GROMACS .gro file of C-alpha atoms in nm:
model
  468
    1MET     CA    1  16.000  23.248   5.045
    2ARG     CA    2  16.212  23.383   4.759
    3LEU     CA    3  16.399  23.057   4.697
    4LYS     CA    4  16.485  23.150   4.339
    5SER     CA    5  16.636  23.479   4.454
    6ILE     CA    6  16.825  23.307   4.736
    7PHE     CA    7  16.976  23.043   4.509
    8THR     CA    8  17.055  23.296   4.237
    9ASN     CA    9  17.232  23.509   4.493
   10SER     CA   10  17.410  23.206   4.641
   11PHE     CA   11  17.528  23.093   4.298
   12GLY     CA   12  17.676  23.433   4.221
   13ILE     CA   13  17.846  23.447   4.561
   14LEU     CA   14  17.980  23.093   4.517
   15MET     CA   15  18.139  23.181   4.182
   16SER     CA   16  18.288  23.494   4.335
   17ARG     CA   17  18.422  23.306   4.637
   18ILE     CA   18  18.579  23.038   4.417
   19ALA     CA   19  18.766  23.314   4.236
   20GLY     CA   20  18.854  23.456   4.578
   21PHE     CA   21  19.000  23.123   4.689
   22VAL     CA   22  19.213  23.105   4.374
   23ARG     CA   23  19.336  23.454   4.459
   24ASP     CA   24  19.414  23.356   4.818
   25VAL     CA   25  19.591  23.036   4.714
   26LEU     CA   26  19.813  23.238   4.482
   27MET     CA   27  19.871  23.505   4.747
   28ALA     CA   28  19.966  23.247   5.009
   29SER     CA   29  20.205  23.082   4.764
   30VAL     CA   30  20.368  23.410   4.659
   31LEU     CA   31  20.375  23.596   4.994
   32GLY     CA   32  20.307  23.330   5.259
   33ALA     CA   33  20.233  23.465   5.607
   34SER     CA   34  20.512  23.723   5.603
   35PHE     CA   35  20.606  24.086   5.663
   36TRP     CA   36  20.472  24.209   5.328
   37SER     CA   37  20.154  24.002   5.344
   38ASP     CA   38  20.085  24.158   5.685
   39LEU     CA   39  20.147  24.504   5.534
   40PHE     CA   40  19.904  24.445   5.248
   41PHE     CA   41  19.632  24.304   5.472
   42VAL     CA   42  19.660  24.607   5.703
   43ALA     CA   43  19.658  24.853   5.411
   44ASN     CA   44  19.353  24.680   5.268
   45ARG     CA   45  19.185  24.648   5.608
   46LEU     CA   46  18.991  24.977   5.613
   47PRO     CA   47  18.851  24.969   5.257
   48ASN     CA   48  18.787  24.597   5.300
   49LEU     CA   49  18.601  24.673   5.623
   50PHE     CA   50  18.368  24.910   5.440
   51ARG     CA   51  18.344  24.674   5.143
   52ASN     CA   52  18.218  24.402   5.377
   53ILE     CA   53  17.984  24.645   5.551
   54PHE     CA   54  17.835  24.764   5.224
   55ALA     CA   55  17.842  24.426   5.046
   56GLU     CA   56  17.677  24.248   5.339
   57GLY     CA   57  17.381  24.482   5.343
   58ALA     CA   58  17.453  24.759   5.595
   59PHE     CA   59  17.390  25.040   5.349
   60THR     CA   60  17.099  24.855   5.189
   61GLN     CA   61  16.931  24.788   5.523
   62ALA     CA   62  16.964  25.156   5.611
   63PHE     CA   63  16.854  25.286   5.269
   64MET     CA   64  16.591  25.036   5.154
   65PRO     CA   65  16.310  25.106   5.407
   66SER     CA   66  16.336  25.482   5.344
   67PHE     CA   67  16.354  25.430   4.968
   68VAL     CA   68  16.048  25.200   4.973
   69ALA     CA   69  15.851  25.459   5.171
   70SER     CA   70  15.964  25.757   4.961
   71ARG     CA   71  15.710  25.921   4.729
   72LYS     CA   72  15.985  26.080   4.521
   73LYS     CA   73  16.225  25.789   4.485
   74GLY     CA   74  16.447  25.934   4.212
   75VAL     CA   75  16.505  26.265   4.388
   76PHE     CA   76  16.558  26.094   4.723
   77ALA     CA   77  16.808  25.841   4.583
   78THR     CA   78  17.004  26.107   4.396
   79ALA     CA   79  17.023  26.336   4.698
   80ILE     CA   80  17.153  26.059   4.924
   81PHE     CA   81  17.408  25.946   4.665
   82LEU     CA   82  17.553  26.294   4.613
   83ARG     CA   83  17.576  26.362   4.986
   84PHE     CA   84  17.765  26.040   5.060
   85MET     CA   85  17.984  26.053   4.752
   86LEU     CA   86  18.119  26.398   4.834
   87PHE     CA   87  18.191  26.294   5.193
   88ILE     CA   88  18.375  25.976   5.087
   89ILE     CA   89  18.586  26.159   4.828
   90PHE     CA   90  18.688  26.410   5.095
   91GLY     CA   91  18.786  26.125   5.327
   92SER     CA   92  18.990  25.959   5.052
   93LEU     CA   93  19.182  26.282   4.991
   94VAL     CA   94  19.262  26.310   5.362
   95VAL     CA   95  19.397  25.954   5.369
   96THR     CA   96  19.600  26.020   5.052
   97PHE     CA   97  19.778  26.318   5.210
   98PHE     CA   98  19.811  26.173   5.563
   99PRO     CA   99  19.837  25.793   5.520
  100GLU     CA  100  20.080  25.741   5.811
  101TYR     CA  101  19.824  25.849   6.070
  102ILE     CA  102  19.556  25.616   5.933
  103THR     CA  103  19.802  25.325   5.909
  104LYS     CA  104  19.906  25.380   6.271
  105ILE     CA  105  19.542  25.351   6.376
  106LEU     CA  106  19.511  25.025   6.182
  107ALA     CA  107  19.825  24.870   6.331
  108ILE     CA  108  19.895  25.046   6.659
  109GLY     CA  109  20.150  24.782   6.761
  110TRP     CA  110  20.387  24.854   6.470
  111ASP     CA  111  20.698  25.072   6.489
  112SER     CA  112  20.744  25.389   6.282
  113GLU     CA  113  20.959  25.218   6.017
  114THR     CA  114  20.696  24.954   5.946
  115ILE     CA  115  20.422  25.220   5.941
  116ALA     CA  116  20.621  25.420   5.685
  117LYS     CA  117  20.646  25.116   5.455
  118ALA     CA  118  20.274  25.039   5.484
  119ALA     CA  119  20.146  25.399   5.447
  120PRO     CA  120  20.168  25.426   5.064
  121LEU     CA  121  19.976  25.098   5.034
  122THR     CA  122  19.707  25.236   5.263
  123ALA     CA  123  19.671  25.548   5.046
  124ILE     CA  124  19.628  25.339   4.729
  125ASN     CA  125  19.385  25.088   4.878
  126PHE     CA  126  19.160  25.348   5.039
  127TRP     CA  127  19.028  25.476   4.706
  128TYR     CA  128  18.850  25.143   4.665
  129LEU     CA  129  18.602  25.273   4.922
  130ASP     CA  130  18.477  25.535   4.672
  131LEU     CA  131  18.422  25.268   4.409
  132ILE     CA  132  18.251  25.018   4.639
  133PHE     CA  133  18.010  25.284   4.765
  134ILE     CA  134  17.896  25.345   4.406
  135VAL     CA  135  17.856  24.968   4.364
  136SER     CA  136  17.655  24.940   4.687
  137PHE     CA  137  17.426  25.226   4.595
  138LEU     CA  138  17.351  25.085   4.250
  139ALA     CA  139  17.315  24.736   4.401
  140THR     CA  140  17.042  24.860   4.635
  141LEU     CA  141  16.841  24.990   4.339
  142LEU     CA  142  16.881  24.653   4.168
  143GLN     CA  143  16.772  24.470   4.484
  144TYR     CA  144  16.460  24.687   4.502
  145LYS     CA  145  16.375  24.540   4.162
  146GLU     CA  146  16.471  24.199   4.308
  147HIS     CA  147  16.770  24.161   4.077
  148PHE     CA  148  17.059  24.006   4.274
  149LEU     CA  149  17.287  23.827   4.029
  150THR     CA  150  17.491  24.128   3.913
  151THR     CA  151  17.595  24.225   4.263
  152ALA     CA  152  17.658  23.866   4.368
  153ILE     CA  153  17.899  23.798   4.081
  154SER     CA  154  18.061  24.143   4.066
  155SER     CA  155  18.329  24.050   4.321
  156ILE     CA  156  18.458  23.802   4.063
  157LEU     CA  157  18.594  24.102   3.875
  158LEU     CA  158  18.785  24.222   4.182
  159ASN     CA  159  18.928  23.875   4.238
  160LEU     CA  160  19.024  23.837   3.872
  161ALA     CA  161  19.206  24.171   3.880
  162MET     CA  162  19.402  24.060   4.188
  163ILE     CA  163  19.476  23.719   4.036
  164GLY     CA  164  19.611  23.895   3.726
  165ALA     CA  165  19.835  24.115   3.940
  166LEU     CA  166  19.971  23.810   4.126
  167LEU     CA  167  20.042  23.620   3.803
  168ILE     CA  168  20.222  23.919   3.654
  169SER     CA  169  20.432  24.000   3.964
  170MET     CA  170  20.477  23.656   4.126
  171HIS     CA  171  20.846  23.635   4.030
  172ASP     CA  172  20.921  23.986   4.161
  173ASP     CA  173  21.021  24.081   4.515
  174PRO     CA  174  20.744  24.082   4.784
  175LYS     CA  175  20.729  24.463   4.793
  176THR     CA  176  20.645  24.480   4.422
  177VAL     CA  177  20.379  24.211   4.470
  178ALA     CA  178  20.216  24.412   4.751
  179TYR     CA  179  20.204  24.727   4.535
  180ALA     CA  180  20.069  24.533   4.235
  181LEU     CA  181  19.791  24.389   4.454
  182SER     CA  182  19.699  24.734   4.581
  183ILE     CA  183  19.667  24.878   4.230
  184SER     CA  184  19.466  24.575   4.118
  185VAL     CA  185  19.213  24.643   4.396
  186LEU     CA  186  19.129  24.975   4.226
  187VAL     CA  187  19.112  24.813   3.882
  188GLY     CA  188  18.872  24.552   4.016
  189GLY     CA  189  18.657  24.816   4.185
  190LEU     CA  190  18.628  25.012   3.860
  191LEU     CA  191  18.519  24.698   3.675
  192GLN     CA  192  18.251  24.636   3.941
  193VAL     CA  193  18.116  24.988   3.892
  194LEU     CA  194  18.101  24.947   3.513
  195LEU     CA  195  17.914  24.614   3.543
  196HIS     CA  196  17.651  24.772   3.771
  197ILE     CA  197  17.609  25.072   3.541
  198TYR     CA  198  17.552  24.833   3.250
  199THR     CA  199  17.278  24.646   3.440
  200ILE     CA  200  17.118  24.970   3.564
  201ASN     CA  201  17.089  25.086   3.204
  202LYS     CA  202  16.959  24.748   3.088
  203LEU     CA  203  16.678  24.757   3.346
  204LYS     CA  204  16.599  25.123   3.260
  205LEU     CA  205  16.678  25.236   3.615
  206HIS     CA  206  16.905  25.512   3.486
  207ARG     CA  207  16.588  25.708   3.409
  208LEU     CA  208  16.509  25.715   3.781
  209LEU     CA  209  16.848  25.867   3.861
  210ILE     CA  210  16.848  26.111   3.569
  211GLY     CA  211  16.500  26.230   3.661
  212GLY     CA  212  16.600  26.254   4.027
  213TYR     CA  213  16.899  26.472   3.945
  214LYS     CA  214  16.697  26.688   3.707
  215TYR     CA  215  16.422  26.762   3.961
  216ARG     CA  216  16.637  26.756   4.277
  217LYS     CA  217  16.578  27.128   4.346
  218GLU     CA  218  16.210  27.130   4.256
  219LYS     CA  219  16.076  26.862   4.490
  220ASP     CA  220  16.093  26.887   4.867
  221ILE     CA  221  16.231  26.574   5.032
  222GLU     CA  222  16.379  26.732   5.346
  223ALA     CA  223  16.156  26.526   5.575
  224GLU     CA  224  16.261  26.203   5.402
  225LYS     CA  225  16.630  26.295   5.416
  226LYS     CA  226  16.606  26.378   5.787
  227LYS     CA  227  16.438  26.045   5.858
  228PHE     CA  228  16.704  25.858   5.663
  229THR     CA  229  16.988  26.048   5.833
  230LYS     CA  230  16.841  25.962   6.172
  231LEU     CA  231  16.830  25.593   6.081
  232PHE     CA  232  17.153  25.561   5.883
  233ILE     CA  233  17.430  25.562   6.145
  234PRO     CA  234  17.245  25.325   6.384
  235ALA     CA  235  17.163  25.097   6.090
  236VAL     CA  236  17.520  25.077   5.962
  237TRP     CA  237  17.664  25.034   6.309
  238GLY     CA  238  17.405  24.772   6.402
  239ASN     CA  239  17.479  24.570   6.091
  240SER     CA  240  17.856  24.590   6.121
  241SER     CA  241  17.951  24.426   6.449
  242MET     CA  242  18.127  24.134   6.277
  243GLN     CA  243  18.329  24.370   6.057
  244ILE     CA  244  18.414  24.595   6.351
  245ASN     CA  245  18.526  24.291   6.550
  246SER     CA  246  18.745  24.183   6.258
  247PHE     CA  247  18.890  24.533   6.235
  248VAL     CA  248  18.970  24.536   6.607
  249GLY     CA  249  19.120  24.189   6.577
  250THR     CA  250  19.363  24.308   6.310
  251MET     CA  251  19.469  24.600   6.530
  252LEU     CA  252  19.530  24.372   6.829
  253ALA     CA  253  19.712  24.112   6.617
  254SER     CA  254  19.975  24.377   6.533
  255PHE     CA  255  20.103  24.324   6.890
  256LEU     CA  256  20.151  23.951   6.828
  257VAL     CA  257  20.422  23.763   6.639
  258THR     CA  258  20.477  23.826   6.268
  259GLY     CA  259  20.223  23.634   6.063
  260SER     CA  260  19.937  23.666   6.313
  261ILE     CA  261  19.754  23.919   6.097
  262SER     CA  262  19.788  23.686   5.798
  263TYR     CA  263  19.665  23.384   5.999
  264LEU     CA  264  19.350  23.579   6.084
  265ALA     CA  265  19.306  23.701   5.727
  266TYR     CA  266  19.346  23.360   5.560
  267ALA     CA  267  19.121  23.184   5.815
  268GLN     CA  268  18.858  23.453   5.786
  269ARG     CA  269  18.845  23.409   5.408
  270ILE     CA  270  18.730  23.050   5.461
  271PHE     CA  271  18.494  23.140   5.745
  272GLN     CA  272  18.327  23.404   5.527
  273LEU     CA  273  18.245  23.155   5.248
  274PRO     CA  274  17.954  22.973   5.419
  275LEU     CA  275  17.849  23.296   5.589
  276ALA     CA  276  17.818  23.474   5.255
  277LEU     CA  277  17.694  23.173   5.060
  278PHE     CA  278  17.404  23.099   5.294
  279ALA     CA  279  17.337  23.371   5.553
  280ILE     CA  280  17.415  23.685   5.354
  281ALA     CA  281  17.262  23.547   5.034
  282THR     CA  282  16.941  23.460   5.220
  283ALA     CA  283  16.922  23.792   5.407
  284THR     CA  284  16.989  23.992   5.090
  285ALA     CA  285  16.719  23.807   4.896
  286LEU     CA  286  16.456  23.831   5.172
  287PHE     CA  287  16.505  24.190   5.285
  288PRO     CA  288  16.316  24.370   5.005
  289SER     CA  289  16.013  24.140   5.040
  290ILE     CA  290  16.017  24.159   5.422
  291SER     CA  291  16.038  24.540   5.407
  292LYS     CA  292  15.741  24.553   5.174
  293ALA     CA  293  15.543  24.296   5.379
  294LEU     CA  294  15.589  24.484   5.706
  295LYS     CA  295  15.513  24.817   5.537
  296ASN     CA  296  15.183  24.666   5.411
  297LYS     CA  297  15.101  24.510   5.755
  298HIS     CA  298  15.147  24.152   5.630
  299GLU     CA  299  15.341  24.030   5.933
  300ASP     CA  300  15.225  23.669   5.894
  301VAL     CA  301  15.395  23.650   5.553
  302ALA     CA  302  15.716  23.800   5.692
  303TYR     CA  303  15.737  23.557   5.985
  304GLU     CA  304  15.655  23.259   5.764
  305ASN     CA  305  15.956  23.351   5.553
  306LEU     CA  306  16.163  23.383   5.871
  307SER     CA  307  16.074  23.030   5.982
  308LYS     CA  308  16.161  22.873   5.647
  309ALA     CA  309  16.487  23.066   5.622
  310PHE     CA  310  16.577  22.973   5.981
  311TRP     CA  311  16.577  22.600   5.907
  312LEU     CA  312  16.756  22.646   5.577
  313LEU     CA  313  17.036  22.835   5.754
  314SER     CA  314  17.044  22.609   6.060
  315PHE     CA  315  17.113  22.300   5.852
  316ALA     CA  316  17.356  22.468   5.611
  317LEU     CA  317  17.554  22.658   5.873
  318GLY     CA  318  17.543  22.369   6.122
  319PHE     CA  319  17.707  22.131   5.874
  320ALA     CA  320  17.956  22.402   5.771
  321THR     CA  321  18.049  22.467   6.134
  322LEU     CA  322  18.126  22.102   6.201
  323GLY     CA  323  18.327  22.076   5.879
  324GLY     CA  324  18.527  22.389   5.954
  325VAL     CA  325  18.607  22.292   6.313
  326MET     CA  326  18.682  21.922   6.266
  327LEU     CA  327  18.859  21.943   5.927
  328SER     CA  328  19.035  22.275   5.982
  329GLU     CA  329  19.391  22.151   5.920
  330PRO     CA  330  19.313  21.944   5.607
  331ILE     CA  331  19.121  22.244   5.466
  332ILE     CA  332  19.413  22.483   5.522
  333TRP     CA  333  19.658  22.225   5.388
  334LEU     CA  334  19.454  22.182   5.071
  335LEU     CA  335  19.403  22.551   5.004
  336PHE     CA  336  19.720  22.723   5.116
  337GLU     CA  337  20.016  22.496   5.203
  338ARG     CA  338  20.251  22.548   4.910
  339GLY     CA  339  20.533  22.781   4.813
  340ARG     CA  340  20.617  23.012   5.104
  341PHE     CA  341  20.319  22.893   5.311
  342VAL     CA  342  20.472  22.612   5.519
  343GLU     CA  343  20.336  22.342   5.753
  344SER     CA  344  20.378  22.543   6.075
  345GLN     CA  345  20.174  22.827   5.924
  346SER     CA  346  19.903  22.580   5.820
  347VAL     CA  347  19.876  22.451   6.177
  348GLU     CA  348  19.844  22.802   6.323
  349THR     CA  349  19.592  22.912   6.061
  350ALA     CA  350  19.387  22.595   6.121
  351LYS     CA  351  19.364  22.674   6.493
  352VAL     CA  352  19.237  23.023   6.409
  353LEU     CA  353  18.985  22.885   6.159
  354SER     CA  354  18.837  22.640   6.411
  355MET     CA  355  18.779  22.926   6.657
  356PHE     CA  356  18.616  23.144   6.392
  357MET     CA  357  18.381  22.863   6.288
  358LEU     CA  358  18.234  22.839   6.639
  359GLY     CA  359  18.062  23.169   6.570
  360LEU     CA  360  17.930  23.086   6.223
  361LEU     CA  361  17.581  22.966   6.321
  362PRO     CA  362  17.495  23.249   6.564
  363LEU     CA  363  17.629  23.519   6.330
  364GLY     CA  364  17.431  23.379   6.038
  365LEU     CA  365  17.106  23.353   6.234
  366ALA     CA  366  17.158  23.698   6.388
  367LYS     CA  367  17.181  23.832   6.032
  368LEU     CA  368  16.843  23.676   5.957
  369PHE     CA  369  16.659  23.796   6.268
  370SER     CA  370  16.803  24.147   6.239
  371LEU     CA  371  16.611  24.197   5.912
  372PHE     CA  372  16.298  24.254   6.120
  373LEU     CA  373  16.467  24.526   6.323
  374TYR     CA  374  16.574  24.721   6.014
  375ALA     CA  375  16.249  24.670   5.822
  376SER     CA  376  16.048  24.799   6.120
  377TYR     CA  377  16.275  25.104   6.174
  378ARG     CA  378  16.434  24.970   6.495
  379GLN     CA  379  16.784  25.064   6.383
  380ALA     CA  380  16.869  25.218   6.721
  381LYS     CA  381  16.797  24.886   6.895
  382ALA     CA  382  17.019  24.704   6.645
  383ALA     CA  383  17.297  24.957   6.710
  384LYS     CA  384  17.271  24.906   7.087
  385ILE     CA  385  17.293  24.528   7.045
  386ALA     CA  386  17.594  24.563   6.814
  387THR     CA  387  17.770  24.789   7.065
  388ILE     CA  388  17.731  24.530   7.341
  389SER     CA  389  17.863  24.259   7.107
  390VAL     CA  390  18.167  24.468   7.011
  391VAL     CA  391  18.247  24.551   7.375
  392VAL     CA  392  18.226  24.183   7.471
  393ASN     CA  393  18.452  24.094   7.177
  394ILE     CA  394  18.715  24.353   7.274
  395ILE     CA  395  18.721  24.242   7.638
  396ALA     CA  396  18.743  23.875   7.539
  397SER     CA  397  19.020  23.954   7.284
  398LEU     CA  398  19.230  24.134   7.545
  399LEU     CA  399  19.187  23.845   7.787
  400LEU     CA  400  19.254  23.567   7.535
  401MET     CA  401  19.518  23.708   7.297
  402LYS     CA  402  19.809  23.668   7.538
  403PRO     CA  403  19.755  23.298   7.626
  404LEU     CA  404  19.614  23.190   7.288
  405GLY     CA  405  19.759  23.439   7.037
  406ALA     CA  406  19.565  23.488   6.711
  407MET     CA  407  19.346  23.191   6.804
  408GLY     CA  408  19.225  23.385   7.109
  409ILE     CA  409  19.123  23.682   6.895
  410ALA     CA  410  18.922  23.451   6.668
  411LEU     CA  411  18.753  23.286   6.967
  412ALA     CA  412  18.662  23.629   7.105
  413GLY     CA  413  18.488  23.706   6.775
  414SER     CA  414  18.277  23.391   6.810
  415ILE     CA  415  18.185  23.484   7.167
  416GLY     CA  416  18.073  23.825   7.040
  417GLY     CA  417  17.867  23.648   6.772
  418TRP     CA  418  17.673  23.447   7.029
  419VAL     CA  419  17.603  23.762   7.228
  420LEU     CA  420  17.479  23.932   6.911
  421PHE     CA  421  17.248  23.641   6.829
  422ILE     CA  422  17.095  23.610   7.177
  423LEU     CA  423  17.026  23.983   7.210
  424THR     CA  424  16.885  24.010   6.855
  425VAL     CA  425  16.645  23.721   6.913
  426LYS     CA  426  16.540  23.877   7.243
  427GLU     CA  427  16.458  24.205   7.069
  428VAL     CA  428  16.263  24.038   6.786
  429GLY     CA  429  16.084  23.816   7.038
  430PHE     CA  430  16.182  23.494   7.217
  431ASP     CA  431  15.824  23.373   7.170
  432LYS     CA  432  15.868  23.378   6.791
  433PHE     CA  433  16.199  23.194   6.827
  434GLN     CA  434  16.040  22.930   7.050
  435ASN     CA  435  15.754  22.882   6.803
  436ILE     CA  436  16.007  22.811   6.529
  437LEU     CA  437  16.191  22.555   6.746
  438LYS     CA  438  15.866  22.369   6.827
  439SER     CA  439  15.902  22.161   6.516
  440LYS     CA  440  16.013  21.814   6.421
  441MET     CA  441  16.290  21.990   6.228
  442SER     CA  442  16.470  22.041   6.562
  443LEU     CA  443  16.502  21.666   6.608
  444TYR     CA  444  16.612  21.617   6.246
  445LEU     CA  445  16.880  21.883   6.295
  446ILE     CA  446  17.022  21.730   6.613
  447VAL     CA  447  17.031  21.376   6.473
  448SER     CA  448  17.182  21.474   6.137
  449LEU     CA  449  17.452  21.692   6.298
  450SER     CA  450  17.544  21.411   6.540
  451ILE     CA  451  17.587  21.160   6.257
  452PHE     CA  452  17.783  21.411   6.049
  453ALA     CA  453  18.016  21.489   6.344
  454LEU     CA  454  18.095  21.119   6.387
  455ILE     CA  455  18.176  21.083   6.016
  456LEU     CA  456  18.400  21.391   6.023
  457TYR     CA  457  18.587  21.268   6.332
  458TYR     CA  458  18.711  20.956   6.155
  459ALA     CA  459  18.761  21.142   5.825
  460ASN     CA  460  18.989  21.392   5.999
  461ILE     CA  461  19.202  21.113   6.151
  462MET     CA  462  19.246  20.949   5.810
  463LEU     CA  463  19.326  21.277   5.634
  464LEU     CA  464  19.583  21.387   5.893
  465ASP     CA  465  19.755  21.047   5.873
  466TRP     CA  466  19.773  21.087   5.496
  467ILE     CA  467  19.890  21.450   5.468
  468ARG     CA  468  20.129  21.447   5.767
   0.00000   0.00000   0.00000
């Protein structure tokens, strides 16, 4: 198993997430869970949705198998890049000229006055999508060469840009802060692009792209493009159920009390740390080697890597789940409760966090098992599973949001995560899953989690007595 690649990727993600937490702490202090924080989170929701989709491997898992199999890699990569780039630029122009319509889709529960205030922010933020697509495309080429560090740490630049904007505007009115944050998103995206271009040049991969562009009309890759096009939409959809669920949750939260969108956003930041640090880092590092192993008929190597990664994630995500559920309020208090973020907002955000964390383990393991679907060209199956998960999440959200508020929306996401995991394992093969569980590691996991839960129970009582 590519342990060096996994830990390199995890280290980069950890550094990026630390910068992200500093950003969120500042944002909570400056804006709290308020009208303008809700507006910014909604305006940033769509580009952030696609950033998460691309950053967490949806584009890579659609592109990589076709790129590995291509006999004219440079021409194929260039053709795909140009096609997508033109489409995304067109979409960005549409949003720029008609931002009110897009904002209304994002927050269907808001009135026209609130939509009008949020629309300019939506238009600014959406251009980040163009930048993050370039980053994702270049990152896939780097991953093919099994270079992960640049992409893992690149989000630090986005977070640093946003931190700079908050420090500069923190004494201004909340509206100015929201606009400064939106502009900083674009600055951060541009810095991410420049970092990837630098690494591409350093590894001599620019020659692949230059040659691909030069010979794009001379070499026939129509069959390869058609195969990729057939796989792309199912692959992206299949890999994006968590992001779609988050997107739907934001829309539904617009019907709830002011601050609900912010509760979801702040809690999800914490939830995404262990998910990215362990599950996404592991999946990103393993996918190129699994794709190559399955292409070369070395299934035993691929499944051996699956077993090792399964136990690594089970322990890491299991401990993280217990910590997030049982210490939710002390965690929120430590990270966010200062300035305009008050105790009542900490309590509500902690409830949301505990519900999100119930879905951490299944979502992380589903990410791992789904690698075999994408590497073996079963993107349509992954898309079908994702659709079922999203439908379950929406139904559960509608049923739970009225009695439980934002906490109900978070719980619905976890329910959807369990559905995603069970169906993904079923498609890969329950027999393979059972073979993995027939290990003494199962007993070690149960015993260690039980002891850890007992320790956290008493730790939470002591911490709450101290902070409250």
